[in-house]
Short mmCIF file of C-alpha atoms and ligand atoms in Angstrom, two decimals:
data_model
loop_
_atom_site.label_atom_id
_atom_site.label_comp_id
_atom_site.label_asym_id
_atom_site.label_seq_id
_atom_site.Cartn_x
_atom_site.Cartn_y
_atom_site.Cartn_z
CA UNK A 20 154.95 -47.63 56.44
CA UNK A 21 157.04 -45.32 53.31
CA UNK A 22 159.07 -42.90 55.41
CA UNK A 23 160.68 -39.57 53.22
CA UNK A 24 164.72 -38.79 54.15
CA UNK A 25 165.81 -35.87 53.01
CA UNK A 26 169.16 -34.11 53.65
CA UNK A 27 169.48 -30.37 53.40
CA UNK A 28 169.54 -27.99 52.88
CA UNK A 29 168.36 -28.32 48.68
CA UNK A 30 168.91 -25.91 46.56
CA UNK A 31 165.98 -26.49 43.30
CA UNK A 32 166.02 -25.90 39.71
CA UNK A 33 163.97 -26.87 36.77
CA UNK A 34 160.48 -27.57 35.73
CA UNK A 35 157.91 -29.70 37.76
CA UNK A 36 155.24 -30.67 35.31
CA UNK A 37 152.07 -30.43 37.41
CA UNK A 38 149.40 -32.99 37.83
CA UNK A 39 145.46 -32.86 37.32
CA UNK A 40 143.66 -31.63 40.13
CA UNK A 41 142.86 -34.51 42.87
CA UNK A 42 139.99 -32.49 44.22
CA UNK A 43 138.14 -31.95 40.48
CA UNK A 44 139.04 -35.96 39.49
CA UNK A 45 136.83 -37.32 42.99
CA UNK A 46 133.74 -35.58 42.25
CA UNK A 47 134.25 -36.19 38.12
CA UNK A 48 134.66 -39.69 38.45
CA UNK A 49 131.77 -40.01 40.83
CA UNK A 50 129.74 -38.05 38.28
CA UNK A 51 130.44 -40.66 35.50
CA UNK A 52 127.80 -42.89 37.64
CA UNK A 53 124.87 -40.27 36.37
CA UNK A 54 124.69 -41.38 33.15
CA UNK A 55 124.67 -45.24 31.39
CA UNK A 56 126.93 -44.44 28.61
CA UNK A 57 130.25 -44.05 29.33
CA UNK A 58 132.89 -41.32 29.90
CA UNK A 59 136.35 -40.77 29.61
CA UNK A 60 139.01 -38.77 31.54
CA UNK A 61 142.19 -37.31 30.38
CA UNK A 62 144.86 -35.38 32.96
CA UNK A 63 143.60 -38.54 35.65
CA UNK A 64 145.93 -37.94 38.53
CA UNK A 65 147.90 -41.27 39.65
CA UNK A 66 146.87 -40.84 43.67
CA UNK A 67 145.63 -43.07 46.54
CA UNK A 68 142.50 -41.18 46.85
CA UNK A 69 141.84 -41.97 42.78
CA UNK A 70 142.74 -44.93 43.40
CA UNK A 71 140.38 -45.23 46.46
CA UNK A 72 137.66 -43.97 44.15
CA UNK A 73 138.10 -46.53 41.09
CA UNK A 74 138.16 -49.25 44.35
CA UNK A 75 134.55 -47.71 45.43
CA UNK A 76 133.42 -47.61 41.42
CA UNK A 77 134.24 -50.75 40.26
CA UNK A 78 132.90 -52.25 43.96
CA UNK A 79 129.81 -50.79 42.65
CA UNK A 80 129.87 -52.71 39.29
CA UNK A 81 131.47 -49.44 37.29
CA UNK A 82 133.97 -51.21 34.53
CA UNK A 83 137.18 -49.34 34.04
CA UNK A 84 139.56 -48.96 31.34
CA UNK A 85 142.66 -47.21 31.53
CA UNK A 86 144.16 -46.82 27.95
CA UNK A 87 147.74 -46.18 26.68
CA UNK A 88 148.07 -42.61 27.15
CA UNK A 89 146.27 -43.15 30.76
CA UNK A 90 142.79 -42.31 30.25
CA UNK A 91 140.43 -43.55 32.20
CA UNK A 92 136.66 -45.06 30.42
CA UNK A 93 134.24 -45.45 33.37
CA UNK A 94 131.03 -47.92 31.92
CA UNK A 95 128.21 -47.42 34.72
CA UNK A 96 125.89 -49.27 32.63
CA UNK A 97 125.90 -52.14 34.72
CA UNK A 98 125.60 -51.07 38.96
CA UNK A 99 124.14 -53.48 40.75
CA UNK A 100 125.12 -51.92 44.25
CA UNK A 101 123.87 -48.73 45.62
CA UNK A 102 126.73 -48.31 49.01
CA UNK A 103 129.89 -46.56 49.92
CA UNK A 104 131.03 -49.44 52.69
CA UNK A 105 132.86 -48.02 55.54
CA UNK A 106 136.28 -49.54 55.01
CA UNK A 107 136.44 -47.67 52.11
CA UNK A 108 135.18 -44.33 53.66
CA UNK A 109 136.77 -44.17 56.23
CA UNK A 110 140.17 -44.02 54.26
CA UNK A 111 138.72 -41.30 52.53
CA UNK A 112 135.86 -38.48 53.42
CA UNK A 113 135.45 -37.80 49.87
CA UNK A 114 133.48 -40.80 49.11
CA UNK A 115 130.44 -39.18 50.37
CA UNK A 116 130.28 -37.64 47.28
CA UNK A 117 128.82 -40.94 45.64
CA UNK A 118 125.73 -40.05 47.25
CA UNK A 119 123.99 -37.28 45.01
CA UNK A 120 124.76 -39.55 41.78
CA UNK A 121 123.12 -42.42 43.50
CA UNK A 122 120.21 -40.94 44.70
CA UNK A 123 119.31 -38.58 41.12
CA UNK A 124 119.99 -41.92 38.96
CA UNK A 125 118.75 -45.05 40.69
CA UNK A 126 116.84 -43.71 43.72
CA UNK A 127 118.98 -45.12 46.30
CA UNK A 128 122.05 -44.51 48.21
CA UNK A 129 123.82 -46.07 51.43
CA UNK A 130 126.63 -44.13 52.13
CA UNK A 131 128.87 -44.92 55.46
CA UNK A 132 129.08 -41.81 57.82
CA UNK A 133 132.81 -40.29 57.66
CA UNK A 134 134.36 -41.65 61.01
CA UNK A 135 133.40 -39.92 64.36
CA UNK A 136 130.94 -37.25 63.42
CA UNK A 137 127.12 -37.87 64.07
CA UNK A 138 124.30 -36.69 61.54
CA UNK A 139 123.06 -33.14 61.79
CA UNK A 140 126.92 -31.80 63.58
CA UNK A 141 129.04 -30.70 60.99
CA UNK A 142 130.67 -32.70 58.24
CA UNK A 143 127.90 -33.66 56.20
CA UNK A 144 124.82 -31.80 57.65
CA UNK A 145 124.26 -29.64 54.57
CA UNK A 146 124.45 -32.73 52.12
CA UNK A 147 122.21 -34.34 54.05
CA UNK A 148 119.47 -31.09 54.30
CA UNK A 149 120.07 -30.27 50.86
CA UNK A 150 119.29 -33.65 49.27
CA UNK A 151 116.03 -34.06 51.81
CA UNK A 152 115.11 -30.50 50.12
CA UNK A 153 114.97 -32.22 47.29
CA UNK A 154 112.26 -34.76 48.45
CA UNK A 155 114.77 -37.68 49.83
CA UNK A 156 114.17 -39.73 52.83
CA UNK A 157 117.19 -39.96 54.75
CA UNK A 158 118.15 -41.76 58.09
CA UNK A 159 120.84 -43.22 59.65
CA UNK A 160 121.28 -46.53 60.17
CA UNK A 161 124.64 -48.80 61.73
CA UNK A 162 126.74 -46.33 60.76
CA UNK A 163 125.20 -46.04 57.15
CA UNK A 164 123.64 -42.61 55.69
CA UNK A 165 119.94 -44.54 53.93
CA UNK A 166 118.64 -42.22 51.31
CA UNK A 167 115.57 -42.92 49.11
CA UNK A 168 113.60 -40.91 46.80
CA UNK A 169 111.30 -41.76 44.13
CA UNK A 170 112.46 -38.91 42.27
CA UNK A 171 114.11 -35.76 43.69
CA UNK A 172 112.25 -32.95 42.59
CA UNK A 173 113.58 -29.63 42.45
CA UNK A 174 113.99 -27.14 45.56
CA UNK A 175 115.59 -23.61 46.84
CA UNK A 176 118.50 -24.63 49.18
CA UNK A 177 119.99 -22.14 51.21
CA UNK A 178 123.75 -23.54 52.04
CA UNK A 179 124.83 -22.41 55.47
CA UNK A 180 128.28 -22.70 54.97
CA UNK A 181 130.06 -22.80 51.71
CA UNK A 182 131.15 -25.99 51.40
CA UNK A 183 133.21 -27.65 48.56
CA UNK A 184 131.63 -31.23 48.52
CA UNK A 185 128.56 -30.21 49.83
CA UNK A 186 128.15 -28.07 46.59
CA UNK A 187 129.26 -30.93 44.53
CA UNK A 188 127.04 -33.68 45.47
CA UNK A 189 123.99 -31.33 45.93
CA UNK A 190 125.02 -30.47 42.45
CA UNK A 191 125.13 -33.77 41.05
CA UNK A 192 122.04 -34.34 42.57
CA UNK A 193 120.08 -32.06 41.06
CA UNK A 194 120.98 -32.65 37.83
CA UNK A 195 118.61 -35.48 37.19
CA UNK A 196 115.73 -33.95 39.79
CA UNK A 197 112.55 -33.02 38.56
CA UNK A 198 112.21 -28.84 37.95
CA UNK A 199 114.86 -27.03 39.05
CA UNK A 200 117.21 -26.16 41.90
CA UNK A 201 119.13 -23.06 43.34
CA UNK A 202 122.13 -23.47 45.36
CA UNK A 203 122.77 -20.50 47.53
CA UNK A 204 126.36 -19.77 48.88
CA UNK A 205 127.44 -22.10 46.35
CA UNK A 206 131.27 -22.71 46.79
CA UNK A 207 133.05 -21.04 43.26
CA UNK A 208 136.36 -23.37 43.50
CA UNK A 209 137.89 -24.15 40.36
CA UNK A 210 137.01 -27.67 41.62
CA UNK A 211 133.63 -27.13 41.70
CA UNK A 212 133.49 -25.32 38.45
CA UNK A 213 135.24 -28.04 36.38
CA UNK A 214 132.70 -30.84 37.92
CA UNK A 215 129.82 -27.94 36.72
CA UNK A 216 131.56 -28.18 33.28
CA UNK A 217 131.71 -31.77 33.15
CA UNK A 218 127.89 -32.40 34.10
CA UNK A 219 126.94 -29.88 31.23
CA UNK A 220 128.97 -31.64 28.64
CA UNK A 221 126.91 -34.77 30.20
CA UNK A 222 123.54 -32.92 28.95
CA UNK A 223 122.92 -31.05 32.25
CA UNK A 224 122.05 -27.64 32.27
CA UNK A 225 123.76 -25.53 35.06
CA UNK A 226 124.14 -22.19 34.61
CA UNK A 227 125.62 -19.76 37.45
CA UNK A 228 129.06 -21.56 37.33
CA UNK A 229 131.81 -19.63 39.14
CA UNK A 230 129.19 -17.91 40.97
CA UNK A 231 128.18 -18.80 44.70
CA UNK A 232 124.64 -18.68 43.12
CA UNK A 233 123.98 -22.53 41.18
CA UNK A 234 120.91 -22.53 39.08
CA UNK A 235 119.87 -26.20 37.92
CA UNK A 236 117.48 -27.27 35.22
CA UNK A 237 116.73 -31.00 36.27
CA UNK A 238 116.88 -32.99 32.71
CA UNK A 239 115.79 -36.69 32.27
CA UNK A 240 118.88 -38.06 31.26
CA UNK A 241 122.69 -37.50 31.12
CA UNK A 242 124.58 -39.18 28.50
CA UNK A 243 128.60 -39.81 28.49
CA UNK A 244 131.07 -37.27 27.77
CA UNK A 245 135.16 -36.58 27.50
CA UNK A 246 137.01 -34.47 29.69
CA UNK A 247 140.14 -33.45 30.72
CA UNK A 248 140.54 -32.45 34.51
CA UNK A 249 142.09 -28.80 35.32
CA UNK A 250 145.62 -28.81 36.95
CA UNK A 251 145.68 -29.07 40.35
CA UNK A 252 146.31 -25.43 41.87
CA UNK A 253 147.43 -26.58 45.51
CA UNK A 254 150.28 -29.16 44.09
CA UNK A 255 151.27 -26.50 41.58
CA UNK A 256 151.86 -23.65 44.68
CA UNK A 257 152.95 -26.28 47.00
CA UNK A 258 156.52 -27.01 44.67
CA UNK A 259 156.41 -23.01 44.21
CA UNK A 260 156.63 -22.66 48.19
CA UNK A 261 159.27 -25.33 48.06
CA UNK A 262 161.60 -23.10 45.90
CA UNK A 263 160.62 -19.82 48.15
CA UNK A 264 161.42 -22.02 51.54
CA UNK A 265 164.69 -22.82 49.42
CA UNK A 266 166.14 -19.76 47.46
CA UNK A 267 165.55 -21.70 44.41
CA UNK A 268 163.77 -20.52 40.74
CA UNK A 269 161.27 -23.18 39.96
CA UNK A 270 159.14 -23.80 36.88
CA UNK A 271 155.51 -24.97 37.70
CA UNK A 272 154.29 -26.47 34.09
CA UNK A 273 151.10 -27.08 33.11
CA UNK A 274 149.61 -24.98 34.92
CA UNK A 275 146.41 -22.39 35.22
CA UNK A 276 147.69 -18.94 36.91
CA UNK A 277 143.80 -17.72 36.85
CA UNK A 278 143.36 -20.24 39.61
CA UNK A 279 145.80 -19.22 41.92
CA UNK A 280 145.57 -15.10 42.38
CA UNK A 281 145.39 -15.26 45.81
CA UNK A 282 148.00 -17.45 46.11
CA UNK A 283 150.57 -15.78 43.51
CA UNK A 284 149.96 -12.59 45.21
CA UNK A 285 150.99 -13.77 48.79
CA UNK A 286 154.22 -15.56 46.91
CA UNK A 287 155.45 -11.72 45.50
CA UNK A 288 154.38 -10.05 49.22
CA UNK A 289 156.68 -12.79 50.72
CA UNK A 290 159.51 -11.29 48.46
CA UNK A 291 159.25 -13.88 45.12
CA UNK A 292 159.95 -12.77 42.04
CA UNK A 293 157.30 -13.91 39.61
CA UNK A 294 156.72 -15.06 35.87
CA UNK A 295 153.46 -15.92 34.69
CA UNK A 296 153.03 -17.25 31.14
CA UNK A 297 149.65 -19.34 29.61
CA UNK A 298 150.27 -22.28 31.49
CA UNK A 299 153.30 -22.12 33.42
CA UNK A 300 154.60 -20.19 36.50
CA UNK A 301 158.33 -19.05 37.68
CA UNK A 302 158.97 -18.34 40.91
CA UNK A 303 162.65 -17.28 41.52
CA UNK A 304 163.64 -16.24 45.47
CA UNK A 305 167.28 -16.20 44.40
CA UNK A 306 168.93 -14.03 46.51
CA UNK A 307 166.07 -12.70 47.57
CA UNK A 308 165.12 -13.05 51.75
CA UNK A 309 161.75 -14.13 52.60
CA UNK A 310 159.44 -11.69 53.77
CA UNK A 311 156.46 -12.96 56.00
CA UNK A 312 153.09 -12.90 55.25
CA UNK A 313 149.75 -12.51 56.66
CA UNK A 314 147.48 -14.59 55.62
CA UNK A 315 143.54 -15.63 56.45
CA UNK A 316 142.20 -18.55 54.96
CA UNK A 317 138.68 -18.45 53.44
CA UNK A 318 136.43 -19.88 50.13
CA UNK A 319 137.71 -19.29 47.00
CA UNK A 320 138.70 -16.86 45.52
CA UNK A 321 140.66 -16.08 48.49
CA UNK A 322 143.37 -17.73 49.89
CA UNK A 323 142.84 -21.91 50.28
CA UNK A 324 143.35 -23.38 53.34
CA UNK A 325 145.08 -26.19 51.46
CA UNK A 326 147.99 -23.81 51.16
CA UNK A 327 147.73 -22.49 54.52
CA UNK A 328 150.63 -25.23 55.99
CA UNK A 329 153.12 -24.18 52.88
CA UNK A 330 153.21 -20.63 53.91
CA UNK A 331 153.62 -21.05 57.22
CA UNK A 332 157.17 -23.04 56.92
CA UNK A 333 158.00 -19.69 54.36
CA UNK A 334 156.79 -17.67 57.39
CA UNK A 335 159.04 -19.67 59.79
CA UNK A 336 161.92 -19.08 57.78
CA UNK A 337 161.29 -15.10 56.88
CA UNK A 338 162.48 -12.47 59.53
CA UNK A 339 159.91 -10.99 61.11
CA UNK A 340 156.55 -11.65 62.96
CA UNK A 341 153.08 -13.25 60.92
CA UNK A 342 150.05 -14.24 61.67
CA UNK A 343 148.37 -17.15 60.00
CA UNK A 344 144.46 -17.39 60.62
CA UNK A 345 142.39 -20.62 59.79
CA UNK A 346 138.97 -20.44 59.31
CA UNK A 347 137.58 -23.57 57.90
CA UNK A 348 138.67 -26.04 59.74
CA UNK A 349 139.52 -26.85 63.30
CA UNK A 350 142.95 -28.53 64.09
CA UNK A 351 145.15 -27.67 60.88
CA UNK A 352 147.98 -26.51 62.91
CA UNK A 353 148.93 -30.22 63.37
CA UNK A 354 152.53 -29.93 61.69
CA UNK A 355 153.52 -26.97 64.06
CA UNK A 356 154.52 -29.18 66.61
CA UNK A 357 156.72 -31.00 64.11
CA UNK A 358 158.01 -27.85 62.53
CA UNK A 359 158.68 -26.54 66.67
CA UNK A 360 161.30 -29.67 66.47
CA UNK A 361 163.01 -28.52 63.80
CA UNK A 362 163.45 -25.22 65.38
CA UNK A 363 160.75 -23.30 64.09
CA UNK A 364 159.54 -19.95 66.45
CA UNK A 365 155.52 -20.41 66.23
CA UNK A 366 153.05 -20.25 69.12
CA UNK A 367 149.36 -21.10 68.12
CA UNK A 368 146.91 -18.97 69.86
CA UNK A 369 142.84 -20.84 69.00
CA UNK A 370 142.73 -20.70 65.05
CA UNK A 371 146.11 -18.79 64.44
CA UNK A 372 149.64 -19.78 64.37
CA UNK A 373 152.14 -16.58 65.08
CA UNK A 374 155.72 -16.78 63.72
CA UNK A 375 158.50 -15.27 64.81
CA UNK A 376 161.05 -15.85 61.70
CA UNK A 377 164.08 -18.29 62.53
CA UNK A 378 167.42 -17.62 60.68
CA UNK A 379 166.99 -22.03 59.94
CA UNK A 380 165.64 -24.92 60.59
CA UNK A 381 167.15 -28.21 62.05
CA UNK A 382 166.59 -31.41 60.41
CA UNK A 383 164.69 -33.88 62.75
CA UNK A 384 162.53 -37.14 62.52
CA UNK A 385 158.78 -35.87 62.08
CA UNK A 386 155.43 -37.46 61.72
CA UNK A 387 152.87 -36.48 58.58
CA UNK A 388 149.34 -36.13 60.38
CA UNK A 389 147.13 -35.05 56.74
CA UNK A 390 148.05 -34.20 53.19
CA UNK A 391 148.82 -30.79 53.28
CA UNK A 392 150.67 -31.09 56.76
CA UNK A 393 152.29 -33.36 55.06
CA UNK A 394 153.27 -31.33 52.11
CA UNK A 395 154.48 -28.29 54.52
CA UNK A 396 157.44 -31.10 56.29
CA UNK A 397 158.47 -31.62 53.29
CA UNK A 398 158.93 -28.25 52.69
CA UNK A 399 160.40 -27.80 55.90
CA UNK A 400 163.28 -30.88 55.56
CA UNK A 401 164.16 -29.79 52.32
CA UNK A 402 165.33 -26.48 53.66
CA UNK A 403 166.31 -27.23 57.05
CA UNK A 404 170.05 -28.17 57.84
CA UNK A 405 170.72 -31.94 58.25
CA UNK A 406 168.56 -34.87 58.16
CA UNK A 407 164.70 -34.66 57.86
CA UNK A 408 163.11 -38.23 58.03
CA UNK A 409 159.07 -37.50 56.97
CA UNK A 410 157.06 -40.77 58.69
CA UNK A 411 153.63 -41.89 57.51
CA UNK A 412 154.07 -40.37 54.04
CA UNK A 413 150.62 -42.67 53.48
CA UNK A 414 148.65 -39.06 53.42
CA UNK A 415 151.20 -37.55 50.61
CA UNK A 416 150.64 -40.70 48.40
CA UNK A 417 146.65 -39.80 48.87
CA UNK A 418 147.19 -36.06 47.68
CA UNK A 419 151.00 -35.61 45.91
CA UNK A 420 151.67 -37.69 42.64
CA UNK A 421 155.08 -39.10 42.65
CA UNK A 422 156.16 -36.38 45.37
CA UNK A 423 159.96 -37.43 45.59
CA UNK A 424 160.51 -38.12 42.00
CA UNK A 425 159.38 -34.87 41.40
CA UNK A 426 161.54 -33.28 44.00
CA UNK A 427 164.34 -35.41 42.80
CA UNK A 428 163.77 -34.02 39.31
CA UNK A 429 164.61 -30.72 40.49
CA UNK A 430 167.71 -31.84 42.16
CA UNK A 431 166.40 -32.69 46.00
CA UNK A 432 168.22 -35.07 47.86
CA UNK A 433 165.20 -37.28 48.78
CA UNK A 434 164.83 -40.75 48.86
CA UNK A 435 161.82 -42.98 49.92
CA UNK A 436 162.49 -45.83 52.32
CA UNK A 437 159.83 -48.78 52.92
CA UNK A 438 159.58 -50.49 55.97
CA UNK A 439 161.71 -53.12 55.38
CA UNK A 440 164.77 -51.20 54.49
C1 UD1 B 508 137.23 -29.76 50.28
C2 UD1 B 508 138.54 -30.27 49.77
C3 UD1 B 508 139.65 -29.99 50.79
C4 UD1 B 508 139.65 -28.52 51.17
C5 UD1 B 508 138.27 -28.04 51.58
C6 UD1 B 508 138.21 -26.55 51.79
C7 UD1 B 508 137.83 -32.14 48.40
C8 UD1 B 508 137.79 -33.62 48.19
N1 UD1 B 508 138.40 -31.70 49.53
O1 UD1 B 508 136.91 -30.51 51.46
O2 UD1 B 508 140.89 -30.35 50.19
O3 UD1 B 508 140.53 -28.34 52.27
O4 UD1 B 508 137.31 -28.37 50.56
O5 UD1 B 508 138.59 -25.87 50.65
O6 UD1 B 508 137.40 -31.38 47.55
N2 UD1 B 508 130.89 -28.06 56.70
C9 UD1 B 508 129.74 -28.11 57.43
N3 UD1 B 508 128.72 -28.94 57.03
C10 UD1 B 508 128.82 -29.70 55.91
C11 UD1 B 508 129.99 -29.64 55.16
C12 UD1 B 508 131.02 -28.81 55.58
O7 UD1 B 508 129.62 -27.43 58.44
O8 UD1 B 508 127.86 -30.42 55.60
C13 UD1 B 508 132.00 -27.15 57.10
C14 UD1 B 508 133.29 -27.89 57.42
O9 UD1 B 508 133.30 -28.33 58.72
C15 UD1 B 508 134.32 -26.82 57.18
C16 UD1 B 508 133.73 -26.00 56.03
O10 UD1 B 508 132.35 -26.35 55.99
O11 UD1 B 508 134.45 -25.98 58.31
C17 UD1 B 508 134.34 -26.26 54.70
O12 UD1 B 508 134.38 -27.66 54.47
P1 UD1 B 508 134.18 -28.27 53.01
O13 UD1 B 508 134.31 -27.19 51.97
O14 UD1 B 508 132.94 -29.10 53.01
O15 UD1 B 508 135.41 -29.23 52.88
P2 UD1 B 508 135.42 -30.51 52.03
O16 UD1 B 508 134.48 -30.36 50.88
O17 UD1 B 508 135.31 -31.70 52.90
#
C-alpha cells in the first residue's frame, strides 16, 4: 500500500487550485440515474470514491463518457440492474445513496447494508423510514437493503437527526413520487444544496433549498441536464490549515468563501491573517504564532466535522489549552494517538480532545485510519521536525485529489512511495 514521506519542517507558498467538491459529485452522479436522457458534469473531481461511483454506475448499465476537458456524460437510458453489491459498498458508505434514484425511477432497489451496522441502529435508519413514508416496502435480506414500491407517493417526514445523505437520497426520492414531500430538519450543506440545484435543472421542483425545511413537488419525469459541481470547502480549508500548522501564506483558488464562514472565522481566532476575494482565499500566518481554538462541531452552517482533525494539529501546535468537541460522530479522534507519537500534548476525555500546545512536533511513522484523519497527519508531518512517513494513504486517494502534487506545488518536501519501492 502508497505510503506519504515527508521531511520537515515545510515552509509553503503559492496557489493550490482547489478541486470540485467530492461530497456534491456522489450524490450528483447518482442523481443522473433519475432521468433517461443524459447529463453531463463539469468540475468532476479525479478521486477513489468517484471512481468507486462510475464502478457502481456503469455495473448498473450507466454508459460513461469522459471528454477532453474531463467532463463526465452519464447515459442511464439503458439499466438493466437495480443493486449496490457489497464489495462495492463496503469500500464506500456513500453508495447508499443509489437507493432513492432507484426506487423513484424503476421501483426497485437492492442496496448492500454499510458494513457492521444492523437496520433500524443508526447509519441508515432515517433513509430507510423516510423512503417507507413514502409508501416503499423495505426489508432486509443477506445483507441486502430490498425496497419496492409501485410508486412512492408523497409524505411529511420528520428527520430525527440532520443527516447529509439521508437528506440527499430522501431527496432524490421524492422527486419522482406522487404529490409532494416535506423534509423536516433537512441538512442545509452546500452539498446538499448543489444536488437540490442539480435535480431542479433536471425538471424537479424543490423549493426550500438552503433551508432545513425541503418542500418537494413530485413531477413525472426528469430529463438530463449540465452542471458544474461547487468547490469542495473541506479540501480548500484543509491546504489553508496546512499553511497555519506551517507559518506559510497560501492561496486557495477556485474557491467559494460563502461556504466556509465558520471555518474562516476559526482560521483569524487562531491568529491567521485573512484575504478573501470572489473565488479565492489567502491565509498568511507569517510570523504570526498560532493561537488555539475552541471549537464544537455541528450541521452546517457551523463548523464541519470534516475539519475538526485539521484544527486540532493547529491546536497542538498553538500555546495554550483548547478544547475540541465532536458531536456527530463517535470515534473521530482516531489520529490523536498518531499525533501523541509525534509529540503532540492531547488527552481525549468521551467526545473531546483537550490540547495543551507543544512548542513542535517530532516526525514519526504513522498510520491514516479515514480521510480527514488522514488529511490532519499530513498536516502534522509537514510541520513536525524530521521524517513523517503517512501509511495507508488509500483513504486520502478516496477524499484528496492529487494530495502530494499539490503539496509539492507549494514547495513541500513530499514524495509518494508504493510498496515495492
Ligand atoms: C456526510 C459526509 C461526511 C460528513 C458528514 C457530516 C458524504 C458522502 N459524506 O456523511 O463527509 O462527515 O456528512 O457532515 O456526504 N445518522 C443517523 N441515522 C441515519 C443517518 C445518520 O443516526 O440514518 C447520524 C450519524 O450516525 C451521524 C449523524 O447522523 O451521527 C450525521 O451523519 P450524516 O450526516 O448522515 O453523515 P453522512 O451523510 O454519512
Amino acid at each position: 500500500m502508497d505510503r506519504l514521506v515527508i521531511q520537515g519542517p515545510n515552509r509553503l507558498e503559492g496557489e493550490v487550485r482547489i478541486s470540485g467538491a467530492k461530497n456534491a459529485a456522489l450524490p450528483i452522479l447518482m442523481a443522473t440515474l433519475l432521468s433517461e436522457e443524459p447529463s453531463r458534469l463539469g468540475n468532476i473531481p479525479h478521486l477513489r470514491d468517484v471512481t468507486t461511483t462510475l464502478q457502481l454506475l456503469a455495473s448498473m448499465g450507466t454508459r460513461i463518457v469522459v471528454d477532453e476537458k474531463l467532463n463526465i456524460e452519464l447515459d442511464n437510458s439503458d439499466i438493466h440492474t437495480r443493486e449496490a453489491p457489497y464489495e462495492l459498498v463496503k469500500t464506500m458508505r456513500a453508495s447508499i445513496l443509489v437507493m432513492g434514484p432507484l426506487l423513484a425511477r424503476f421501483g426497485e432497489a437492492r442496496v448492500s447494508l454499510p458494513g457492521g451496522c444492523a437496520i433500524g441502529s443508526r447509519p441508515v435508519d432515517v433513509h430507510i423510514d423516510g423512503m417507507k413514508k413514502m409508501g416503499a416496502d423495505i426489508r432486509v435480506e443477506r445483507g441486502y437493503i430490498i425496497a419496492r414500491a409501485e410508486r412512492l407517493r408523497g409524505a411529511r417526514i420528520p428527520m430525527h437527526v440532520v443527516t447529509v445523505t439521508g437528506t440527499e437520497n430522501l431527496m432524490m426520492a421524492a422527486v419522482l413520487a406522487e404529490g409532494t414531500t416535506v423534509l423536516e430538519n433537512a441538512a442545509c450543506e452546500p452539498e446538499v444544496q448543489d444536488l437540490a440545484h442539480f435535480l431542479n435543472s433536471m425538471g424537479a421542483k424543490i423549493s426550500g433549498i438552503g433551508t432545513s425545511t425541503l418542500v418537494i413537488e413530485g413531477v413525472e419525469r426528469l430529463s438530463g441536464a449540465v452542471h458544474d459541481i461547487i468547490p469542495d470547502r473541506i479540501e480548500a480549508g484543509t491546504y489553508l490549515a496546512a499553511a497555519a500548522v506551517t507559518g506559510s501564506r497560501v492561496t486557495a483558488t477556485h474557491v467559494e468563501p460563502a461556504h466556509m464562514t465558520a471555518v474562516l472565522e476559526k482560521f483569524r481566532q487562531a491568529g491567521a491573517e485573512l484575504e478573501i476575494e470572489r473565488n479565492r482565499i489567502t491565509l498568511d500566518m507569517r510570523d504570526r504564532p498560532l493561537k488555539p481554538v475552541d471549537i464544537v462541531t455541528a450541521p452546517y452552517p457551523l463548523f464541519p466535522t470534516d475539519m475538526q482533525a485539521q484544527f486540532l494539529v493547529m491546536n497542538a501546535l498553538a500555546k495554550g489549552r483548547a478544547v475540541v468537541e465532536e458531536t456527530l460522530f463517535e470515534n473521530r479522534f482516531m489520529h490523536v494517538s498518531e499525533l501523541l507519537r509525534m509529540g503532540a500534548d492531547i488527552t481525549v476525555q468521551g467526545n473531546k480532545a483537550i490540547t495543551n500546545g507543544v512548542e513542535r512536533l517530532i516526525g514519526a511513522p504513522v498510520m491514516a485510519t479515514d480521510l480527514r484523519a488522514s488529511a490532519s497527519l499530513i498536516l502534522a508531518g509537514l510541520a513536525a521536525e524530521g521524517e513523517t512517513v503517512v501509511n495507508r494513504v488509500y483513504h486520502i486517494d478516496r477524499g484528496y485529489e492529487c494530495i502530494e502534487e499539490k503539496f509539492h506545488k507549494l514547495g513541500a518536501d513530499i514524495v509518494r512511495l508504493t510498496d515495492s519501492q
